[in-house]
Amino acid sequence: MRDLKDRKELLETMMLIRAFDEKVDELYAEGTLHGTAHFYVGQEAVAVGVMAALEEGDVITGTHRGHGHAVAFGLDLERMAAELLGRASGYCHGKGGSMHIADVEAGMLGANGIVGGSMGIACGAAWAFKQRGEDHVAVCFFGDGAVQEGIFNETLNLAAVWKLPVIFVCENNQYAMSLSVKRGFAHEPLSERASGYGIAGETVDGMELDEVHRAASAAVERARSGEGPTLLEAVTYRYLGHSKSDANLYRTREEIKQWRTHDPIQRFAAKLEEEGVLEKEAWQSLNEQAKEQIEEAFAKADQEPEPDPESALEDVYA
Amino acid sequence: MRDLKDRKELLETMMLIRAFDEKVDELYAEGTLHGTAHFYVGQEAVAVGVMAALEEGDVITGTHRGHGHAVAFGLDLERMAAELLGRASGYCHGKGGSMHIADVEAGMLGANGIVGGSMGIACGAAWAFKQRGEDHVAVCFFGDGAVQEGIFNETLNLAAVWKLPVIFVCENNQYAMSLSVKRGFAHEPLSERASGYGIAGETVDGMELDEVHRAASAAVERARSGEGPTLLEAVTYRYLGHSKSDANLYRTREEIKQWRTHDPIQRFAAKLEEEGVLEKEAWQSLNEQAKEQIEEAFAKADQEPEPDPESALEDVYA
Amino acid sequence: MPNGVPNGVREITYREAVREAMVEAMREDAEVFLMGEDVGVYGGAFGVSRGMVEEFGEGRVVDTPLAEAGFVGLGIGAALMGMRPIVEIQFSDFITHAMDQLVNQAAKLRYMFGGKARVPLVVRTPGGAGTGAAAQHSQSLEAWFIHVPGLKVVMPSTPYDAKGMLLAALDDPNPVIFYEHKLLYNRKGDVPEKAYRVPLGEARVSREGEDITLVGAGLVHRFALEAAEALSDEGVEAEVLDLRTLSPMDHEAVLRSVEKTGKLVVVEEDVKTAGWGAEVVSRVVESESFYALDRAPARVAGADTPIPYNKNLEAFIRPTPEKVVEAAHKLLDSRAGVYA
Amino acid sequence: MPNGVPNGVREITYREAVREAMVEAMREDAEVFLMGEDVGVYGGAFGVSRGMVEEFGEGRVVDTPLAEAGFVGLGIGAALMGMRPIVEIQFSDFITHAMDQLVNQAAKLRYMFGGKARVPLVVRTPGGAGTGAAAQHSQSLEAWFIHVPGLKVVMPSTPYDAKGMLLAALDDPNPVIFYEHKLLYNRKGDVPEKAYRVPLGEARVSREGEDITLVGAGLVHRFALEAAEALSDEGVEAEVLDLRTLSPMDHEAVLRSVEKTGKLVVVEEDVKTAGWGAEVVSRVVESESFYALDRAPARVAGADTPIPYNKNLEAFIRPTPEKVVEAAHKLLDSRAGVYA
Ligand SMILES: Cc1ncc(C[n+]2csc(CCOP(=O)(O)OP(=O)(O)O)c2C)c(N)n1
Ligand SMILES: Cc1ncc(C[n+]2csc(CCOP(=O)(O)OP(=O)(O)O)c2C)c(N)n1
Ligand SMILES: [Mg+2]
Ligand SMILES: [Mg+2]
């Protein structure tokens, strides 16, 4: 698990996430990658802000838009890159690809290609903590779209009734594919669903890392002290298309531009400058470093061998 | 559809429902009926109060505990009895039994053996009304247990977003089988879930017919005028076991006794006496009449022939 | 002829054929509507409904929230009321969310209600692998639904059948699961402009031959055809059947062919164990045609694994024309048995 | 011997055997827990867990809200963390709600994660008809799950196997769907008191014979045995196999028997089309054993209909021992074919 106690680390991690997904976008554009991927660009403050509230032993579940969660958690960049390239050294030995990167042993319980698909899994991890008397927490990331799915209701209710140490982090990035939150819901903020379950709920500016961190810390604190789950809504935005193939017909350029003015990385960098943590303009060189790290990860991964085709028949059963 | 404009009718209908299910209980006890059934005894004011707010052309969906909804809607008692007895003249020609009584043409879209199973169906009927520009409404009955299911979330959200003319009537009878509402939820009243969907919500005393009727009328009015769905919670109680086989280990005799003191039939009868609609003690003779009607329905149904076994192969496809 | 096309037949893609069927049905009948995730301005995940919301509006080409059980249920209710909903499940893998609605409701309402209900619902969904989308976006689960009486299951392999069978499905008073294949969407074929119906439940002999019967459906029916060409170069003339409808299954057509060739290879994309091919094989060997078989029949199917991400791994576990040829060779080379 | 039972073997019911396995596992391992609707003080809809909450408390015998997808998902997560959850689905029909969790999550996590995860989840569920509970409470849907690589599917027919296989399922690092049958719960049989394991994936020859092979599983395996007795009275000695595990399927055991008898009847309770019997038949005829068959094989299965409520209707469409005998007669009377 990534150690995020340092404020510069937080910024660097956001930069890594962005550089990673911008690289992936580029690789799709040039036809190097197959399958599909979903980019976290714009939402970096959510994963990093939440992760900063966690401690060794805590676990997370991700989504189809999962690279950000994985990088924030501290997964190895080269093994992530290798997985996207379908290599044997990838996290899933090339079997999972973008939507299934996981490091179960470390506590990253997997991205998930099914919207809402990991909500039960996160509750199960929280159940295990509770049953074993451990004071760890499980964080479940999901999008606004998942709030529309049945399992949202089932798992929030279970977690509420059993006071499970789970934090439901809804990344409200304004769209579920082409469906805007305006068209997908008749009521906002989404965190107001929480009261109906008898749990805590809060909506925060998901472009503001410190806000996310503060709210997540409070939620983690509640969970650790046996007060049960929280529904934490982080209002954010995805800059890029839903997935590698998206003509963005359902939103305007202006809207995207407008949101980009609230960029979580720039905001946080500016803040660190103000705080004196960062020297003026230093963030640009940090950004270059992040990009280099990503380039290196992909370059190294690209040297790795393809898996043996016959390995496709393995790992069905333990 | 039953015409329930008259207050005496309302009382008589509640009595019919009770007599029907007490008869069914008796038939199970003596081993005449097979399969299973769920009794509506205690909840009569809900079905009848809601039905009184409807008009010809409106539709309803029922539940596994569906005899009350069917009787309130005005289904033929003999054909209902025949269905329970598995006869060819039953509503489903003996194929459905207790949990599947329906009269689709009349607008009773079926009891349902799956908890929450008819919530989508009710939305679909409401969708048809809306699309066709008809000002009818669909009423969806379900229990507190269904509120825990995924489809509750999905359908309430769909209905809210599309402002469908559907009324979600949650019969909170305190238990989902053996699970009390106290153990099944961390927050009450259940109607407070409504606000999270951006729809109207109200909780009423489900043992008080006029209360149910008033709230249902308001909901129907909203639905007809394009204001969308309502979540109406009727707080009620089932006097008998969950189904024919239930040792009632999860609740006390005292609790049952206590609830029986709020009996919806006795309350409403007393009210009608006060109002002068009913002469003193007249309710007892009405009750006798109801029982006789039920006896007669079952006696006649019992004369009906069994279906031809080969008919089991029919009606799979239209 | 409109656009000067002879007999109104043009070459269009499978995608366009599906769309054309929907558009024609919606123009004809105001009770037909399309509902699903991103079917509106996005045009559907695979572009099938592109342009439709512009013609029919948001009331009839309906973007739904993510609520597969909810909106399939809604479709069932609307169908029960006499409407003709087309519900799209964005990837067939997500049909797992709607199993109760499809299996316990759509398929059974009519029967449970003693025949006094109809559920004319069409569920369209793209199935199949080959796109590198990995295990949760690549499945072929159609065998589940042929195990559910009350449902019909169709899986057309050509643009012509796609259009004609979708229109037939919309006429059908029963719930129909309509399987499309992502890798077929760009395939082209001759399709009449006017509306026409291809009856459900009838297989098609797509190639005649005397030596061996290859039965396929959907994308892999094309693999069977390709294999047949390769075999023909070796002097083996395969008869190829396109099942088209998996339920009700036209096993009579299979029996007729097997009676002639005495040899059967079923080609299916789904996981081999308990796939629909097992039903084809079983219906053949349970019938009198068993005695016409002079070789053990064979299935060429997906491996008994989830679908892996890596291209080569994915190719390794999927059926291919080459694997069909190989199976045919193996079968032809094995000892013959002729009943006394 | 405890309670003076010779060798610690007593006659107990299938229900008690299932409970005993759970109790013994929970005593042995604090990481085992039982979760489901009404499994606590109610004792489960069929009384299987009666008395357990009293011993283990509400933290380990857990009444759940109605949330089949949610609590199956929770079981998966707990299993991923190394716990050993037993999740009960109250009627197997409601497994339709948990299909995504079982198929897209439990079955595939390990594979998708490149082998670096285990999901030792046991899902217990009562299946089958014969109780007058009609179409939504009577299904036998186990064939779906054998079509899903990554899941194991077991369906024991005796109290002995029920206990031994449930303990084996709990040892297994993979997700196992454990099918019980409502009409088996009261059946009695000899069961050792001590814990023991019956390995998954091994069929059992429950009756030896030379003339015809009957393959069954679960409740209807008993129909096969009864049919065998009736046939024996006529001088026909049937060999009866109890598959016990449907996935992985022990087809080798079936092949061995068919090689001997040359005749195969599969007895299954589920809907015939695309039931698990089709897979049994297919594995036999695809193998060398095809040439050992001297008659077309047959399946005795449920009709291709939902389950009706009325007793006689229900009986009409279900398999019975009589229908097995009839199928055997028909098969034996049909023309023989022996390969040259
Ligand atoms: C059950 C299910 N339905 C549909 C999809 C297809 N799909 C993938 S992502 C997505 C939108 C999800 O929106 P949201 O939850 O807001 O996450 P975001 O993509 O915005 O991060 C859709 C419709 C899916 N993967 N799973
Ligand atoms: C999906 C599903 N899960 C479980 C059941 C079994 N079951 C039938 S009724 C019931 C309790 C339902 O409680 P509630 O919704 O409150 O209705 P009530 O019985 O109290 O009228 C249960 C668990 C079912 N029929 N369907
Ligand atoms: Mg979103
Ligand atoms: Mg209740």
Short mmCIF file of N, CA and C in Angstrom, two decimals, chain D residues 61-119:
data_model
loop_
_atom_site.label_atom_id
_atom_site.label_comp_id
_atom_site.label_asym_id
_atom_site.label_seq_id
_atom_site.Cartn_x
_atom_site.Cartn_y
_atom_site.Cartn_z
N VAL D 61 -24.54 -17.36 12.44
CA VAL D 61 -25.71 -17.90 11.74
C VAL D 61 -26.59 -16.68 11.50
N VAL D 62 -26.46 -16.15 10.31
CA VAL D 62 -26.85 -14.77 10.08
C VAL D 62 -28.12 -14.65 9.25
N ASP D 63 -29.18 -14.16 9.87
CA ASP D 63 -30.38 -13.82 9.12
C ASP D 63 -30.09 -12.60 8.26
N THR D 64 -30.36 -12.71 6.98
CA THR D 64 -30.11 -11.58 6.09
C THR D 64 -31.42 -10.91 5.69
N PRO D 65 -31.35 -9.65 5.39
CA PRO D 65 -32.43 -9.03 4.63
C PRO D 65 -32.58 -9.75 3.28
N LEU D 66 -33.66 -9.45 2.57
CA LEU D 66 -33.86 -10.05 1.24
C LEU D 66 -32.97 -9.32 0.25
N ALA D 67 -31.84 -9.90 -0.03
CA ALA D 67 -30.84 -9.22 -0.86
C ALA D 67 -29.89 -10.27 -1.40
N GLU D 68 -30.42 -11.10 -2.29
CA GLU D 68 -29.65 -12.26 -2.74
C GLU D 68 -28.35 -11.86 -3.43
N ALA D 69 -28.40 -10.82 -4.25
CA ALA D 69 -27.16 -10.39 -4.91
C ALA D 69 -26.20 -9.82 -3.88
N GLY D 70 -26.75 -9.05 -2.98
CA GLY D 70 -25.91 -8.40 -1.98
C GLY D 70 -25.23 -9.39 -1.06
N PHE D 71 -25.97 -10.35 -0.53
CA PHE D 71 -25.29 -11.21 0.43
C PHE D 71 -24.48 -12.33 -0.22
N VAL D 72 -24.81 -12.68 -1.45
CA VAL D 72 -23.90 -13.58 -2.17
C VAL D 72 -22.60 -12.83 -2.45
N GLY D 73 -22.74 -11.58 -2.86
CA GLY D 73 -21.55 -10.75 -3.08
C GLY D 73 -20.73 -10.63 -1.81
N LEU D 74 -21.41 -10.44 -0.70
CA LEU D 74 -20.71 -10.37 0.58
C LEU D 74 -19.97 -11.68 0.85
N GLY D 75 -20.62 -12.78 0.56
CA GLY D 75 -19.96 -14.07 0.73
C GLY D 75 -18.71 -14.18 -0.12
N ILE D 76 -18.79 -13.67 -1.34
CA ILE D 76 -17.62 -13.72 -2.23
C ILE D 76 -16.47 -12.90 -1.64
N GLY D 77 -16.81 -11.72 -1.17
CA GLY D 77 -15.77 -10.86 -0.59
C GLY D 77 -15.15 -11.50 0.64
N ALA D 78 -15.99 -12.07 1.48
CA ALA D 78 -15.47 -12.73 2.68
C ALA D 78 -14.59 -13.91 2.30
N ALA D 79 -15.02 -14.64 1.28
CA ALA D 79 -14.23 -15.79 0.82
C ALA D 79 -12.88 -15.34 0.26
N LEU D 80 -12.91 -14.25 -0.47
CA LEU D 80 -11.69 -13.68 -1.03
C LEU D 80 -10.70 -13.33 0.09
N MET D 81 -11.25 -12.97 1.25
CA MET D 81 -10.42 -12.63 2.40
C MET D 81 -10.03 -13.87 3.20
N GLY D 82 -10.43 -15.03 2.71
CA GLY D 82 -10.01 -16.26 3.37
C GLY D 82 -11.03 -16.89 4.28
N MET D 83 -12.20 -16.27 4.42
CA MET D 83 -13.22 -16.90 5.24
C MET D 83 -13.89 -18.03 4.44
N ARG D 84 -14.77 -18.77 5.13
CA ARG D 84 -15.43 -19.91 4.49
C ARG D 84 -16.94 -19.77 4.61
N PRO D 85 -17.50 -18.88 3.83
CA PRO D 85 -18.93 -18.61 3.98
C PRO D 85 -19.80 -19.73 3.38
N ILE D 86 -20.87 -20.03 4.07
CA ILE D 86 -21.94 -20.85 3.49
C ILE D 86 -23.12 -19.90 3.31
N VAL D 87 -23.51 -19.71 2.08
CA VAL D 87 -24.64 -18.81 1.82
C VAL D 87 -25.83 -19.65 1.37
N GLU D 88 -26.94 -19.46 2.03
CA GLU D 88 -28.14 -20.21 1.62
C GLU D 88 -29.05 -19.32 0.77
N ILE D 89 -29.44 -19.85 -0.38
CA ILE D 89 -30.49 -19.22 -1.19
C ILE D 89 -31.76 -20.01 -0.88
N GLN D 90 -32.76 -19.31 -0.39
CA GLN D 90 -33.90 -19.99 0.24
C GLN D 90 -34.61 -21.00 -0.67
N PHE D 91 -34.82 -20.64 -1.91
CA PHE D 91 -35.30 -21.56 -2.94
C PHE D 91 -34.34 -21.35 -4.12
N SER D 92 -34.02 -22.41 -4.81
CA SER D 92 -33.00 -22.25 -5.85
C SER D 92 -33.48 -21.33 -6.96
N ASP D 93 -34.77 -21.12 -7.07
CA ASP D 93 -35.30 -20.20 -8.08
C ASP D 93 -34.79 -18.78 -7.87
N PHE D 94 -34.49 -18.43 -6.62
CA PHE D 94 -34.09 -17.04 -6.34
C PHE D 94 -32.62 -16.80 -6.66
N ILE D 95 -31.94 -17.84 -7.08
CA ILE D 95 -30.56 -17.70 -7.49
C ILE D 95 -30.48 -16.81 -8.73
N THR D 96 -31.61 -16.66 -9.40
CA THR D 96 -31.70 -15.74 -10.53
C THR D 96 -31.27 -14.32 -10.13
N HIS D 97 -31.45 -13.99 -8.86
CA HIS D 97 -31.05 -12.66 -8.40
C HIS D 97 -29.54 -12.54 -8.22
N ALA D 98 -28.87 -13.64 -8.12
CA ALA D 98 -27.45 -13.61 -7.77
C ALA D 98 -26.58 -14.05 -8.94
N MET D 99 -27.15 -14.06 -10.13
CA MET D 99 -26.40 -14.59 -11.27
C MET D 99 -25.15 -13.77 -11.57
N ASP D 100 -25.27 -12.46 -11.50
CA ASP D 100 -24.08 -11.68 -11.78
C ASP D 100 -22.99 -12.00 -10.78
N GLN D 101 -23.36 -12.06 -9.52
CA GLN D 101 -22.37 -12.31 -8.48
C GLN D 101 -21.75 -13.69 -8.64
N LEU D 102 -22.55 -14.68 -8.96
CA LEU D 102 -22.01 -16.03 -9.07
C LEU D 102 -21.22 -16.22 -10.36
N VAL D 103 -21.74 -15.68 -11.44
CA VAL D 103 -21.18 -15.99 -12.76
C VAL D 103 -20.06 -15.01 -13.13
N ASN D 104 -20.32 -13.74 -12.93
CA ASN D 104 -19.32 -12.75 -13.34
C ASN D 104 -18.29 -12.46 -12.25
N GLN D 105 -18.63 -12.78 -11.02
CA GLN D 105 -17.67 -12.53 -9.94
C GLN D 105 -17.11 -13.86 -9.40
N ALA D 106 -17.89 -14.58 -8.62
CA ALA D 106 -17.35 -15.77 -7.94
C ALA D 106 -16.60 -16.69 -8.89
N ALA D 107 -17.20 -16.98 -10.02
CA ALA D 107 -16.62 -17.97 -10.94
C ALA D 107 -15.36 -17.46 -11.62
N LYS D 108 -15.26 -16.15 -11.81
CA LYS D 108 -14.22 -15.62 -12.70
C LYS D 108 -13.10 -14.86 -12.00
N LEU D 109 -13.30 -14.46 -10.76
CA LEU D 109 -12.28 -13.61 -10.12
C LEU D 109 -10.91 -14.27 -10.22
N ARG D 110 -10.85 -15.52 -9.86
CA ARG D 110 -9.55 -16.19 -9.87
C ARG D 110 -8.90 -16.13 -11.24
N TYR D 111 -9.65 -16.48 -12.24
CA TYR D 111 -9.12 -16.50 -13.60
C TYR D 111 -8.72 -15.10 -14.05
N MET D 112 -9.62 -14.15 -13.85
CA MET D 112 -9.36 -12.78 -14.29
C MET D 112 -8.14 -12.20 -13.59
N PHE D 113 -7.94 -12.62 -12.36
CA PHE D 113 -6.81 -12.11 -11.59
C PHE D 113 -5.55 -12.95 -11.83
N GLY D 114 -5.59 -13.78 -12.85
CA GLY D 114 -4.40 -14.54 -13.20
C GLY D 114 -4.05 -15.61 -12.18
N GLY D 115 -5.06 -16.13 -11.50
CA GLY D 115 -4.82 -17.24 -10.57
C GLY D 115 -4.47 -16.79 -9.17
N LYS D 116 -4.49 -15.47 -8.96
CA LYS D 116 -4.05 -15.01 -7.64
C LYS D 116 -5.22 -14.61 -6.74
N ALA D 117 -6.20 -15.49 -6.67
CA ALA D 117 -7.32 -15.29 -5.76
C ALA D 117 -8.03 -16.62 -5.60
N ARG D 118 -8.68 -16.78 -4.48
CA ARG D 118 -9.49 -17.98 -4.24
C ARG D 118 -10.83 -17.52 -3.71
N VAL D 119 -11.86 -18.21 -4.11
CA VAL D 119 -13.20 -17.87 -3.62
C VAL D 119 -13.85 -19.13 -3.05
#
